[in-house]
Amino acid sequence: MAVYTDVAPAELEAFLSGYDIGTLTSFHGIAEGVENSNFLVQTTRGSYILTLYEKRVNRDDLPFFIGLMEHLAARGLSCPQPVAQRSGAVLSEIAGRPAAMVTFLPGVSVRRPTAEHCAELGRGLAQLHLAGADFAMRRANNLSVAGWRPLFVAADGQADDVAPGLADAIAAELATLEANWPQGLPAGVIHADLFPDNAFFLDEKLSGIIDFYFACTDFLAYDVAVCLNAWCFEPDGSYNVTKGRALLSGYEAVRPLSGAEKAALPRLARGAALRFLLTRLVDWLNVPEGALVRPKDPLEYLKKLRFHQAVDSAQDYGLAA
Amino acid sequence: MAVYTDVAPAELEAFLSGYDIGTLTSFHGIAEGVENSNFLVQTTRGSYILTLYEKRVNRDDLPFFIGLMEHLAARGLSCPQPVAQRSGAVLSEIAGRPAAMVTFLPGVSVRRPTAEHCAELGRGLAQLHLAGADFAMRRANNLSVAGWRPLFVAADGQADDVAPGLADAIAAELATLEANWPQGLPAGVIHADLFPDNAFFLDEKLSGIIDFYFACTDFLAYDVAVCLNAWCFEPDGSYNVTKGRALLSGYEAVRPLSGAEKAALPRLARGAALRFLLTRLVDWLNVPEGALVRPKDPLEYLKKLRFHQAVDSAQDYGLAA
C-alpha cells in the first residue's frame, strides 16, 4: 500500500485541464499498488484513477501497458480504460513522474476466493487471452525462466537465512526447469500477476481485472498456472482441487486448452511457484529502512512448489480428463 | 498518510450488514489521517468514510467527537455526518478497533490558501462556533496551556538537538504564557486543528470541514488564533496580513469578536504557535522505526511564534480597528 509521490491539489487541477473530464470534486491518495502511486480522482463527470509510475516501472514499458488496457477495454474486457488528454495522448506527466488517468472500476476484491470466484476468474482470464490475441505490441516476460537465475543470484547466498536448505531447493528446481521448460505452446498477452487483489467482484460476478503492470507476451497456459497458484491454495498450504476444477472449467468454457498445454501445466505451475518464491525472497532480503510495504512470505511459495513437484498430470489440478 | 489496520472485504461486508446503506460496490484504503485508518466505502446508496480509531485516540473521547459531528451536521454545518447502524448505535467495532461510518464529503483541500479561501474559512469557523453553542457535551483541551509543560518535559532536554537555543526559547515563552494566559473569554466547542488539509473547497467556496478528533471545549478565539497560524503565513515564514484580514473579516461577519477576545488575540496566537511547536517537536524526536509518516518541521512554528511575540495588537493581524 503506498502513495510514494505527493501531488498538490493545484498541480492536479492544472493537470486535469489537459483532459475533457469535467472539474475536480474530490481527490484522495489510495493505499494500494506496491509499484506505483495511485489517487482516486472524482470530477463532475465521474471517477478515475490517476497512477504515477514510480521508478520500479520501466518507462519504456508504459506504451505497452497503456496500449494493452486500451486494446482490451475496446474489446469489451472490464479493465481500467486509459483516458486520453485533449491532445490525444494517454501518457502524461505530473509531479515529475510519468502518469496516466484510467477509468475507475467498481468492485471489491476477495481475500478467500470461493470455487464460484475461481470459475468466474477462469472465464475472465480466458476472455483476456482471447481479447489480447490481436494486440500488436510485444513485451518479453522478464520474470520467466531466463529471469529466475539472476533473481537467485540477487538473493546472494542468503536464501538459507530465510529457511535452512532453501538455497539447495531453489538451485535444484531451477536446474530442472531451465533444462525442461516447455516450448512452442500457444502464446500471446498474459496478465502474469492475476492475484485475488487484482480482480474485482460485484454480486459474486467478476466485475473487473486491474493492474496490468506485469503483463507481457508469454505462454497463455503460464497465466493459468499463475492463477492456480494464486487462487486455489488454502491458507494452510493445501491445494483445493474443487477450486482448481472450477478455475480450469471456467477457463476451458471460453478457451479450451490444447493437449500440449494440459501436458505442460504441472511444469508451468512449478515455474510460476518458483517465480513468486524468488521475487518474494529478493524482496524479503531487501526491505529498505522505513519501508511502507511489508514483504510477503516467500515460503508460502516453497510449499506450493512442493505440491507441484508431486503432481503427476494436469488431472491433479482438477482438469477434466 | 496511513492505513494502520487491514480490513478484509468479507469482514467489511459483514460489518455493513449492520447498516441500512445498501450493498458494497467499492472499498479503498485512503492515505490520509495521521491518527486513524480511513477507508472510502462506496455502496449502492452512496459514498462513506469508514474510520477505525487507532490507539492515539482515547476511546472515552469518541462519544464526544461523534456526538459533535452529529450535532453540527444537524445544524447545517457541512461536516461528516455519522451514520447510525440499524440498532441506532453510531459507534461500532471492526478488526478489533472502534469504528464509525460517516458520510463522504466532496471537495478538495488547498495547499496555498488565497485570501478568498481565508475569508471562506473564517466564515465557516464562526458558523462552527455558533452551531456548537448548544452542544451539551464537554471535553477539556488537553493541548492548551496546562498541557504544554508536560510536552516540553517529554522533549526531554533534546530540543537543542533540533535547533541550538530552542530549549531556552520554549522555556521562556512557556513561563510567560503560563503566567499570563487569558481567562474568562467566551468558550464553547472549538475544532482546534483546522488546518488547510481539514477544509474542503469546491469552486473556491468552503464545502466542508473534517477531522474533529482534536475538537474540545475552549476559548472560541483560540480557534481563531490556531487558524491565523495555519492559514495566514507564507512558506517563507512571513505573515500575510491580507489573508489575516480576510480570515478575521469573514469570521466577524458571522460572529463578531468581543473587545476582550480582540485584546487577547496576540497572546492566544503565541499559545497556538507554541502548541504546534511542542507537539511537532515531540513527534520529531520520537519517529518510530519504519514510520509511515514523516514528521512536520517544528521550527516552522518557532518562526511563527517569533512573529507573534513582536505583535502589538490584534490590528497587526489585520483586524478592523
XYZ file of C-alpha atoms in Angstrom:
642
model
C 0.000 0.000 0.000
C 1.530 3.228 -0.966
C 1.462 6.773 -2.103
C 5.091 7.449 -2.899
C 4.670 10.814 -4.541
C 2.806 13.783 -3.189
C 0.563 15.657 -5.617
C -0.626 19.144 -4.694
C -4.295 19.844 -5.424
C -3.432 22.909 -7.517
C -0.983 20.807 -9.528
C -3.707 18.234 -10.114
C -6.189 20.871 -11.238
C -3.685 22.183 -13.774
C -3.065 18.611 -14.925
C -6.792 17.935 -15.277
C -7.215 20.962 -17.512
C -5.482 18.841 -20.169
C -8.401 16.395 -20.052
C -12.015 16.758 -21.048
C -13.363 15.057 -17.920
C -15.040 17.884 -16.019
C -13.790 19.690 -12.951
C -12.272 18.210 -9.832
C -14.613 17.455 -6.934
C -12.535 15.094 -4.822
C -9.014 13.710 -4.633
C -7.635 11.033 -2.322
C -4.437 9.033 -2.343
C -5.280 5.356 -2.095
C -3.303 2.820 -0.173
C -2.933 0.319 -2.994
C -0.335 -0.629 -5.540
C 3.139 -1.623 -4.490
C 4.903 -0.293 -7.563
C 3.098 2.983 -8.196
C 1.264 5.859 -6.526
C -2.486 5.821 -7.042
C -5.093 8.513 -6.492
C -8.843 8.334 -6.702
C -9.917 11.406 -8.644
C -13.574 12.388 -8.778
C -14.837 15.017 -11.165
C -18.196 16.388 -12.224
C -18.139 13.645 -14.892
C -17.159 10.550 -12.969
C -14.476 8.677 -11.071
C -10.958 7.964 -12.259
C -7.709 6.511 -11.007
C -4.595 8.603 -11.534
C -1.464 6.465 -11.499
C 2.014 7.919 -11.131
C 4.626 5.453 -12.328
C 7.438 5.165 -9.834
C 10.945 4.011 -10.565
C 10.293 0.258 -10.385
C 8.305 0.566 -13.598
C 10.398 0.908 -16.744
C 9.198 3.941 -18.687
C 9.840 2.156 -21.968
C 7.185 -0.394 -20.993
C 4.440 2.174 -20.410
C 3.204 2.323 -24.020
C 2.746 -1.471 -23.898
C 0.778 -1.413 -20.626
C -1.407 1.501 -21.627
C -1.897 0.277 -25.174
C -2.903 -3.106 -23.796
C -5.547 -1.661 -21.466
C -6.960 0.374 -24.355
C -6.976 -2.702 -26.571
C -8.649 -4.968 -24.021
C -11.222 -2.362 -22.975
C -12.093 -1.743 -26.631
C -12.816 -5.472 -26.940
C -15.199 -5.412 -24.014
C -12.974 -6.682 -21.235
C -13.763 -4.931 -17.969
C -10.413 -3.351 -17.169
C -9.256 0.195 -16.490
C -9.631 2.239 -19.652
C -6.963 4.875 -20.243
C -8.407 8.344 -20.700
C -6.908 10.437 -23.471
C -5.989 14.069 -22.982
C -7.416 16.718 -25.279
C -4.191 16.347 -27.252
C -4.943 12.674 -27.813
C -2.044 11.488 -25.661
C -2.740 8.976 -22.907
C 0.639 9.113 -21.225
C 1.328 12.331 -19.383
C 3.449 13.624 -16.537
C 2.735 15.096 -13.114
C 4.978 15.771 -10.130
C 7.956 14.687 -12.209
C 6.530 11.215 -12.825
C 5.037 9.628 -15.924
C 1.328 9.357 -15.261
C -1.905 8.117 -16.754
C -5.565 8.532 -15.927
C -7.801 5.485 -16.212
C -11.470 4.887 -15.539
C -12.412 3.796 -12.030
C -13.761 0.246 -11.822
C -16.339 -0.606 -9.198
C -15.976 -3.902 -7.416
C -14.343 -5.444 -4.405
C -11.524 -7.943 -4.326
C -11.822 -11.118 -2.277
C -9.314 -12.478 0.200
C -10.689 -16.006 0.368
C -11.964 -16.878 -3.092
C -14.695 -19.487 -3.325
C -14.957 -22.053 -6.113
C -17.505 -19.737 -7.753
C -15.000 -16.886 -7.709
C -12.415 -19.226 -9.235
C -14.814 -20.210 -12.021
C -15.508 -16.538 -12.737
C -11.810 -15.789 -12.708
C -11.058 -18.656 -15.093
C -13.617 -17.348 -17.571
C -12.275 -13.817 -17.245
C -8.695 -14.957 -17.782
C -9.656 -16.813 -20.969
C -11.570 -13.745 -22.183
C -8.465 -11.660 -21.546
C -6.383 -14.107 -23.596
C -8.849 -14.060 -26.492
C -9.213 -10.263 -26.382
C -5.432 -9.901 -26.415
C -4.930 -12.207 -29.401
C -4.738 -9.379 -31.934
C -2.757 -6.937 -29.792
C 0.181 -5.937 -31.940
C 2.744 -4.920 -29.319
C 5.053 -7.381 -27.615
C 6.845 -7.345 -24.298
C 9.129 -10.161 -23.197
C 8.372 -11.772 -19.845
C 11.489 -10.858 -17.922
C 10.231 -12.870 -14.965
C 10.024 -16.168 -16.858
C 12.619 -18.942 -16.862
C 15.507 -16.823 -18.176
C 14.931 -14.269 -15.423
C 14.959 -16.651 -12.491
C 18.684 -17.360 -12.184
C 19.521 -13.639 -11.978
C 16.988 -13.385 -9.130
C 18.585 -16.343 -7.399
C 21.978 -14.657 -7.791
C 20.467 -11.450 -6.400
C 19.480 -13.384 -3.275
C 23.244 -13.603 -2.901
C 23.607 -16.775 -0.894
C 21.214 -15.535 1.779
C 18.336 -17.901 0.972
C 19.315 -20.219 3.821
C 18.921 -17.311 6.241
C 15.214 -17.445 5.429
C 14.911 -21.223 5.732
C 17.667 -23.844 6.061
C 18.028 -25.777 2.813
C 16.157 -23.192 0.753
C 19.163 -22.409 -1.453
C 19.600 -26.068 -2.420
C 15.884 -26.484 -3.061
C 15.845 -23.481 -5.378
C 19.063 -24.493 -7.153
C 17.713 -27.965 -7.914
C 14.345 -26.710 -9.138
C 15.952 -24.007 -11.219
C 18.237 -26.521 -12.938
C 15.284 -28.821 -13.660
C 13.113 -26.083 -15.110
C 15.905 -24.489 -17.142
C 16.563 -27.867 -18.757
C 12.919 -28.760 -19.273
C 10.912 -25.579 -19.736
C 8.026 -26.104 -22.181
C 8.458 -24.785 -25.690
C 6.165 -23.881 -28.549
C 2.957 -23.528 -26.549
C 0.287 -21.041 -27.710
C 1.493 -17.591 -26.714
C 0.046 -14.118 -26.501
C -0.753 -11.415 -23.994
C -0.766 -12.633 -20.395
C -1.590 -10.705 -17.224
C 1.158 -12.562 -15.324
C 0.077 -11.276 -11.897
C -3.628 -12.021 -11.647
C -3.834 -12.478 -7.896
C -7.105 -12.038 -5.990
C -6.257 -8.421 -5.179
C -6.181 -7.675 -8.901
C -9.702 -8.943 -9.570
C -12.905 -7.178 -8.575
C -16.254 -8.829 -7.956
C -19.783 -7.496 -7.646
C -22.573 -9.839 -6.577
C -20.138 -12.751 -6.885
C -19.538 -11.946 -10.566
C -16.144 -10.854 -11.869
C -16.549 -7.116 -12.447
C -13.047 -6.170 -13.469
C -9.371 -7.016 -13.775
C -6.771 -4.424 -12.803
C -3.019 -3.856 -12.535
C -1.562 -4.759 -15.908
C 1.963 -3.728 -14.953
C 3.426 -7.206 -15.204
C 1.578 -8.010 -18.434
C 3.762 -9.411 -21.200
C 3.890 -11.834 -24.094
C 4.257 -15.437 -22.992
C 2.550 -18.833 -22.983
C -1.138 -18.397 -22.245
C -1.103 -21.542 -20.124
C 1.567 -19.983 -17.912
C -1.031 -17.386 -16.905
C -3.363 -20.253 -15.979
C -0.552 -21.747 -13.908
C -0.037 -18.422 -12.100
C -3.739 -18.325 -11.265
C -3.776 -21.904 -9.966
C -1.015 -20.833 -7.581
C -2.699 -17.591 -6.615
C -6.338 -18.694 -6.286
C -6.541 -22.395 -5.470
C -4.426 -22.947 -2.375
C -5.786 -22.685 1.141
C -4.054 -20.619 3.841
C -2.633 -23.852 5.307
C -0.823 -24.521 2.016
C -3.108 -27.306 0.790
C -4.343 -27.344 -2.797
C -8.131 -27.112 -3.147
C -8.948 -29.254 -6.159
C -12.559 -28.057 -6.200
C -11.350 -24.504 -6.748
C -8.810 -25.723 -9.296
C -11.504 -27.608 -11.197
C -13.737 -24.539 -11.144
C -10.967 -22.268 -12.421
C -9.929 -24.658 -15.201
C -13.522 -25.430 -16.237
C -14.309 -21.734 -16.336
C -11.244 -21.131 -18.472
C -11.949 -24.002 -20.837
C -15.569 -22.944 -21.298
C -14.160 -19.894 -23.096
C -10.829 -21.149 -24.433
C -10.142 -24.907 -24.352
C -6.561 -25.846 -23.523
C -4.652 -27.837 -26.131
C -3.193 -31.239 -25.335
C 0.283 -29.745 -25.180
C -0.875 -27.045 -22.777
C -2.500 -29.599 -20.499
C 0.618 -31.760 -20.516
C 2.769 -28.738 -19.664
C 0.558 -27.463 -16.853
C 2.395 -29.132 -13.941
C 5.734 -27.797 -15.139
C 4.308 -24.334 -15.759
C 2.820 -24.379 -12.258
C 6.238 -25.255 -10.815
C 7.721 -22.375 -12.764
C 5.078 -19.949 -11.549
C 5.651 -21.052 -7.949
C 9.405 -20.615 -8.362
C 8.911 -17.151 -9.892
C 6.965 -15.869 -6.876
C 9.251 -17.688 -4.460
C 12.243 -15.904 -5.989
C 10.792 -12.402 -6.251
C 9.439 -12.636 -2.718
C 12.784 -13.915 -1.493
C 14.619 -10.974 -3.032
C 12.066 -8.524 -1.624
C 12.311 -10.224 1.772
C 16.085 -9.837 1.818
C 15.957 -6.232 0.627
C 13.456 -4.440 2.797
C 14.505 -0.806 2.713
C 14.694 1.013 6.018
C 11.440 2.817 6.732
C 9.664 0.656 4.152
C 5.981 1.294 3.641
C 5.346 -2.233 2.490
C 5.812 -5.393 4.492
C 7.178 -8.080 2.162
C 5.152 -11.211 1.539
C 6.357 -14.533 2.866
C 8.467 -16.353 0.258
C 7.987 -19.707 1.985
C 4.307 -19.765 1.033
C 5.600 -20.453 -2.461
C 8.042 -23.128 -1.370
C 5.037 -25.063 -0.051
C 3.206 -24.600 -3.319
C 6.278 -25.665 -5.273
C 6.460 -28.867 -3.212
C 2.868 -29.612 -4.148
C 3.510 -29.104 -7.856
C 6.636 -31.262 -7.754
C 4.474 -34.168 -6.575
C 1.825 -33.690 -9.261
C 1.616 -36.353 -11.964
C -0.611 -34.698 -14.519
C -2.984 -31.808 -15.095
C -5.805 -34.010 -13.781
C -4.324 -33.500 -10.320
C -5.265 -29.826 -10.657
C -8.871 -30.753 -11.342
C -8.713 -30.624 -15.126
C -11.482 -32.645 -16.750
C -9.923 -35.818 -18.141
C -0.961 9.246 5.349
C -1.878 5.924 6.708
C -3.867 2.779 6.823
C -2.719 1.189 10.041
C -5.245 -1.616 10.193
C -6.084 -4.058 7.467
C -9.766 -4.779 6.880
C -10.729 -7.855 4.864
C -13.508 -7.303 2.310
C -15.595 -10.134 3.774
C -15.230 -8.572 7.227
C -16.391 -5.243 5.845
C -19.411 -6.810 4.158
C -20.433 -8.413 7.447
C -19.929 -5.059 9.178
C -22.033 -3.253 6.564
C -24.915 -5.632 7.119
C -25.433 -3.748 10.388
C -26.192 -0.584 8.405
C -29.037 0.310 6.102
C -26.803 1.839 3.438
C -27.069 -0.613 0.546
C -24.524 -3.154 -0.598
C -20.808 -2.691 -1.047
C -19.575 -1.729 -4.505
C -16.082 -0.453 -3.785
C -13.613 -0.235 -0.929
C -10.250 1.519 -0.827
C -7.925 2.439 1.988
C -7.087 6.127 1.743
C -3.739 7.628 2.525
C -4.994 10.311 4.886
C -5.306 10.814 8.594
C -2.305 10.553 10.842
C -4.165 9.245 13.867
C -6.623 6.790 12.341
C -7.170 4.378 9.468
C -9.598 5.617 6.838
C -11.382 3.777 4.055
C -13.532 5.105 1.259
C -16.562 2.829 1.126
C -18.943 3.021 -1.817
C -22.292 1.287 -1.775
C -25.353 1.155 -3.984
C -26.598 4.141 -1.916
C -23.631 6.464 -1.824
C -20.121 7.126 -0.583
C -18.929 6.936 3.008
C -15.753 7.134 5.023
C -15.105 4.313 7.458
C -12.741 5.380 10.218
C -11.001 2.915 12.501
C -9.787 4.635 15.648
C -6.215 3.682 16.400
C -4.535 3.835 19.760
C -3.620 7.529 19.715
C -7.316 8.331 20.038
C -8.748 7.850 23.520
C -11.838 5.647 23.285
C -13.521 7.640 26.031
C -13.439 10.682 23.752
C -15.239 9.005 20.858
C -18.784 9.797 22.039
C -17.799 13.478 22.182
C -16.315 13.517 18.668
C -19.166 11.582 17.108
C -21.841 13.425 19.046
C -20.290 16.702 17.947
C -20.335 15.782 14.255
C -23.980 14.729 14.572
C -24.799 17.967 16.358
C -23.030 20.212 13.854
C -24.392 18.373 10.811
C -27.917 18.620 12.233
C -27.429 22.396 12.418
C -26.449 22.603 8.783
C -22.677 22.706 9.054
C -21.071 20.794 6.204
C -19.102 18.179 8.107
C -19.001 14.388 8.067
C -22.303 13.061 9.359
C -22.107 9.864 11.404
C -24.290 7.097 10.013
C -26.283 5.096 12.533
C -26.478 1.335 12.407
C -29.863 -0.393 12.257
C -29.539 -0.698 16.032
C -29.284 3.067 16.335
C -25.670 2.981 17.503
C -23.138 5.135 15.690
C -20.023 3.741 17.311
C -19.169 0.224 16.256
C -16.171 -2.075 16.007
C -14.315 -3.763 13.169
C -10.954 -5.518 13.029
C -10.638 -5.081 16.784
C -10.870 -1.283 16.564
C -13.627 1.132 17.494
C -15.040 2.389 14.228
C -17.601 4.764 12.781
C -19.059 5.341 9.350
C -19.582 8.925 8.235
C -20.862 10.482 5.045
C -18.299 11.263 2.361
C -17.793 14.975 1.720
C -16.886 16.161 -1.748
C -14.300 18.883 -2.026
C -10.591 19.384 -2.326
C -8.249 20.876 0.225
C -5.850 23.641 -0.758
C -2.134 23.800 -0.061
C -1.691 27.505 -0.709
C -4.835 29.236 0.509
C -5.715 32.551 -1.106
C -7.271 35.473 0.766
C -10.646 34.307 -0.607
C -10.106 30.867 0.901
C -9.197 32.523 4.203
C -12.388 34.597 4.143
C -14.430 31.450 3.465
C -12.622 29.636 6.239
C -13.217 32.473 8.700
C -16.950 32.393 7.983
C -17.023 28.601 8.300
C -15.164 28.694 11.603
C -17.626 31.207 13.052
C -20.542 29.083 11.812
C -18.983 26.091 13.539
C -18.721 28.079 16.780
C -22.342 29.214 16.578
C -23.596 25.733 15.655
C -21.674 24.265 18.582
C -23.048 26.742 21.123
C -25.789 24.410 22.361
C -23.769 21.189 22.244
C -24.152 19.693 25.696
C -21.021 17.559 25.981
C -17.693 18.920 27.128
C -14.129 17.842 26.534
C -11.177 19.641 28.098
C -8.472 20.870 25.729
C -5.545 18.777 26.890
C -3.309 20.602 24.417
C -3.911 24.057 25.900
C -1.674 25.884 28.366
C -1.775 23.219 31.086
C -0.694 20.574 28.591
C 2.343 22.358 27.209
C 4.810 21.861 30.055
C 4.306 18.077 30.015
C 5.085 18.160 26.279
C 8.212 20.205 26.946
C 9.228 17.655 29.578
C 8.543 14.872 27.073
C 11.039 16.508 24.714
C 13.440 15.535 27.468
C 16.160 18.095 27.031
C 16.589 17.245 23.354
C 15.107 20.460 21.947
C 18.565 21.913 21.358
C 19.375 18.933 19.140
C 16.769 20.296 16.749
C 17.982 23.895 16.915
C 20.525 25.477 19.273
C 18.760 27.686 21.810
C 15.346 26.128 21.183
C 15.015 24.819 24.741
C 15.594 28.280 26.235
C 13.205 29.893 23.775
C 10.463 27.432 24.672
C 11.120 27.689 28.417
C 10.842 31.478 28.348
C 7.671 31.501 26.259
C 6.094 28.793 28.358
C 6.743 30.733 31.559
C 5.272 33.895 30.029
C 2.123 32.200 28.793
C 1.565 30.167 31.953
C 1.682 33.399 33.950
C -0.435 35.417 31.538
C -2.850 33.091 29.773
C -6.170 34.827 29.066
C -9.093 33.993 31.312
C -12.848 34.259 31.093
C -13.144 34.580 27.325
C -16.249 33.237 25.555
C -15.853 29.470 25.367
C -17.511 26.598 23.566
C -16.789 23.909 21.023
C -13.614 24.519 19.042
C -12.142 22.460 16.198
C -8.612 23.096 17.477
C -6.887 21.682 14.378
C -8.484 23.467 11.436
C -5.516 23.388 9.093
C -5.930 23.659 5.317
C -5.919 19.875 4.937
C -9.024 19.715 7.120
C -11.081 22.070 4.953
C -12.565 21.221 1.578
C -13.395 23.681 -1.169
C -15.472 23.437 -4.323
C -15.438 26.317 -6.802
C -13.482 28.383 -4.259
C -16.291 28.012 -1.695
C -15.799 26.157 1.577
C -17.599 22.846 1.036
C -16.782 21.059 4.256
C -14.771 20.794 7.450
C -13.378 17.419 8.502
C -11.308 15.717 11.197
C -12.887 16.649 14.510
C -10.530 14.476 16.543
C -8.896 17.358 18.373
C -12.186 19.157 18.987
C -12.743 20.236 22.570
C -14.218 22.924 24.785
C -12.074 26.038 24.968
C -11.972 29.751 24.145
C -13.527 30.337 20.733
C -10.901 32.960 19.966
C -8.181 30.354 20.498
C -9.584 28.532 17.452
C -9.259 31.799 15.514
C -5.662 32.042 16.706
C -4.967 28.477 15.506
C -6.354 29.374 12.084
C -4.273 32.554 11.820
C -1.226 30.360 12.386
C -2.358 27.658 9.990
C -3.735 29.741 7.112
C -2.106 33.156 7.026
C 1.636 32.576 6.905
C 3.579 32.194 3.683
C 6.017 29.324 3.109
C 8.910 31.715 3.838
C 7.513 32.309 7.332
C 6.148 35.793 6.702
C 2.674 36.752 7.895
C 0.272 37.722 5.102
C -1.886 40.451 6.598
C -4.239 40.411 3.610
C -5.079 36.798 4.350
C -5.332 37.557 8.056
C -7.718 40.438 7.378
C -9.811 38.207 5.124
C -9.987 35.448 7.721
C -10.889 37.800 10.567
C -13.416 39.760 8.496
C -15.037 36.527 7.375
C -15.227 35.371 10.966
C -16.608 38.657 12.279
C -19.248 38.803 9.554
C -20.811 35.792 11.280
C -19.672 36.170 14.875
C -18.109 39.492 15.944
C -15.234 39.179 18.386
C -15.637 40.872 21.765
C -13.198 43.522 22.947
C -11.640 41.046 25.350
C -11.196 38.481 22.582
C -9.527 41.034 20.336
C -7.196 42.118 23.111
C -6.275 38.505 23.826
C -5.652 37.541 20.214
C -1.868 38.113 20.161
C -1.395 36.032 23.286
C -3.701 33.296 22.009
C -1.747 33.250 18.747
C 1.501 32.825 20.685
C -0.083 29.966 22.579
C -1.302 28.297 19.412
C 2.163 28.609 17.866
C 3.749 27.130 20.989
C 1.239 24.256 20.994
C 2.162 23.177 17.455
C 5.847 23.831 18.071
C 5.739 21.484 21.069
C 3.687 18.667 19.548
C 5.795 18.755 16.394
C 8.958 18.764 18.481
C 7.855 15.678 20.390
C 6.845 13.922 17.167
C 10.152 14.935 15.579
C 12.116 13.431 18.452
C 10.040 10.258 18.509
C 9.845 8.994 14.966
C 9.255 5.262 15.281
C 11.396 2.992 13.156
C 9.651 2.160 9.903
C 7.320 5.123 10.403
C 4.723 5.712 7.711
C 4.549 9.398 8.456
C 7.317 11.925 8.109
C 7.028 14.408 10.991
C 6.380 18.046 10.258
C 9.071 20.613 10.925
C 8.723 22.088 14.423
C 10.823 25.124 13.519
C 8.100 26.432 11.214
C 6.261 27.235 14.431
C 9.248 28.840 16.108
C 9.235 31.366 13.247
C 5.536 31.980 13.706
C 5.990 32.350 17.447
C 8.675 34.996 16.847
C 6.216 36.924 14.708
C 3.502 36.825 17.368
C 5.939 37.895 20.080
C 6.563 41.094 18.117
C 2.875 41.857 17.586
C 1.440 44.837 19.443
C -2.269 44.340 18.987
C -4.884 42.432 17.034
C -4.725 45.148 14.369
C -1.363 43.689 13.370
C -3.246 40.568 12.271
C -5.454 42.633 10.008
C -8.373 43.045 12.389
C -10.540 46.031 11.510
C -9.821 48.753 14.057
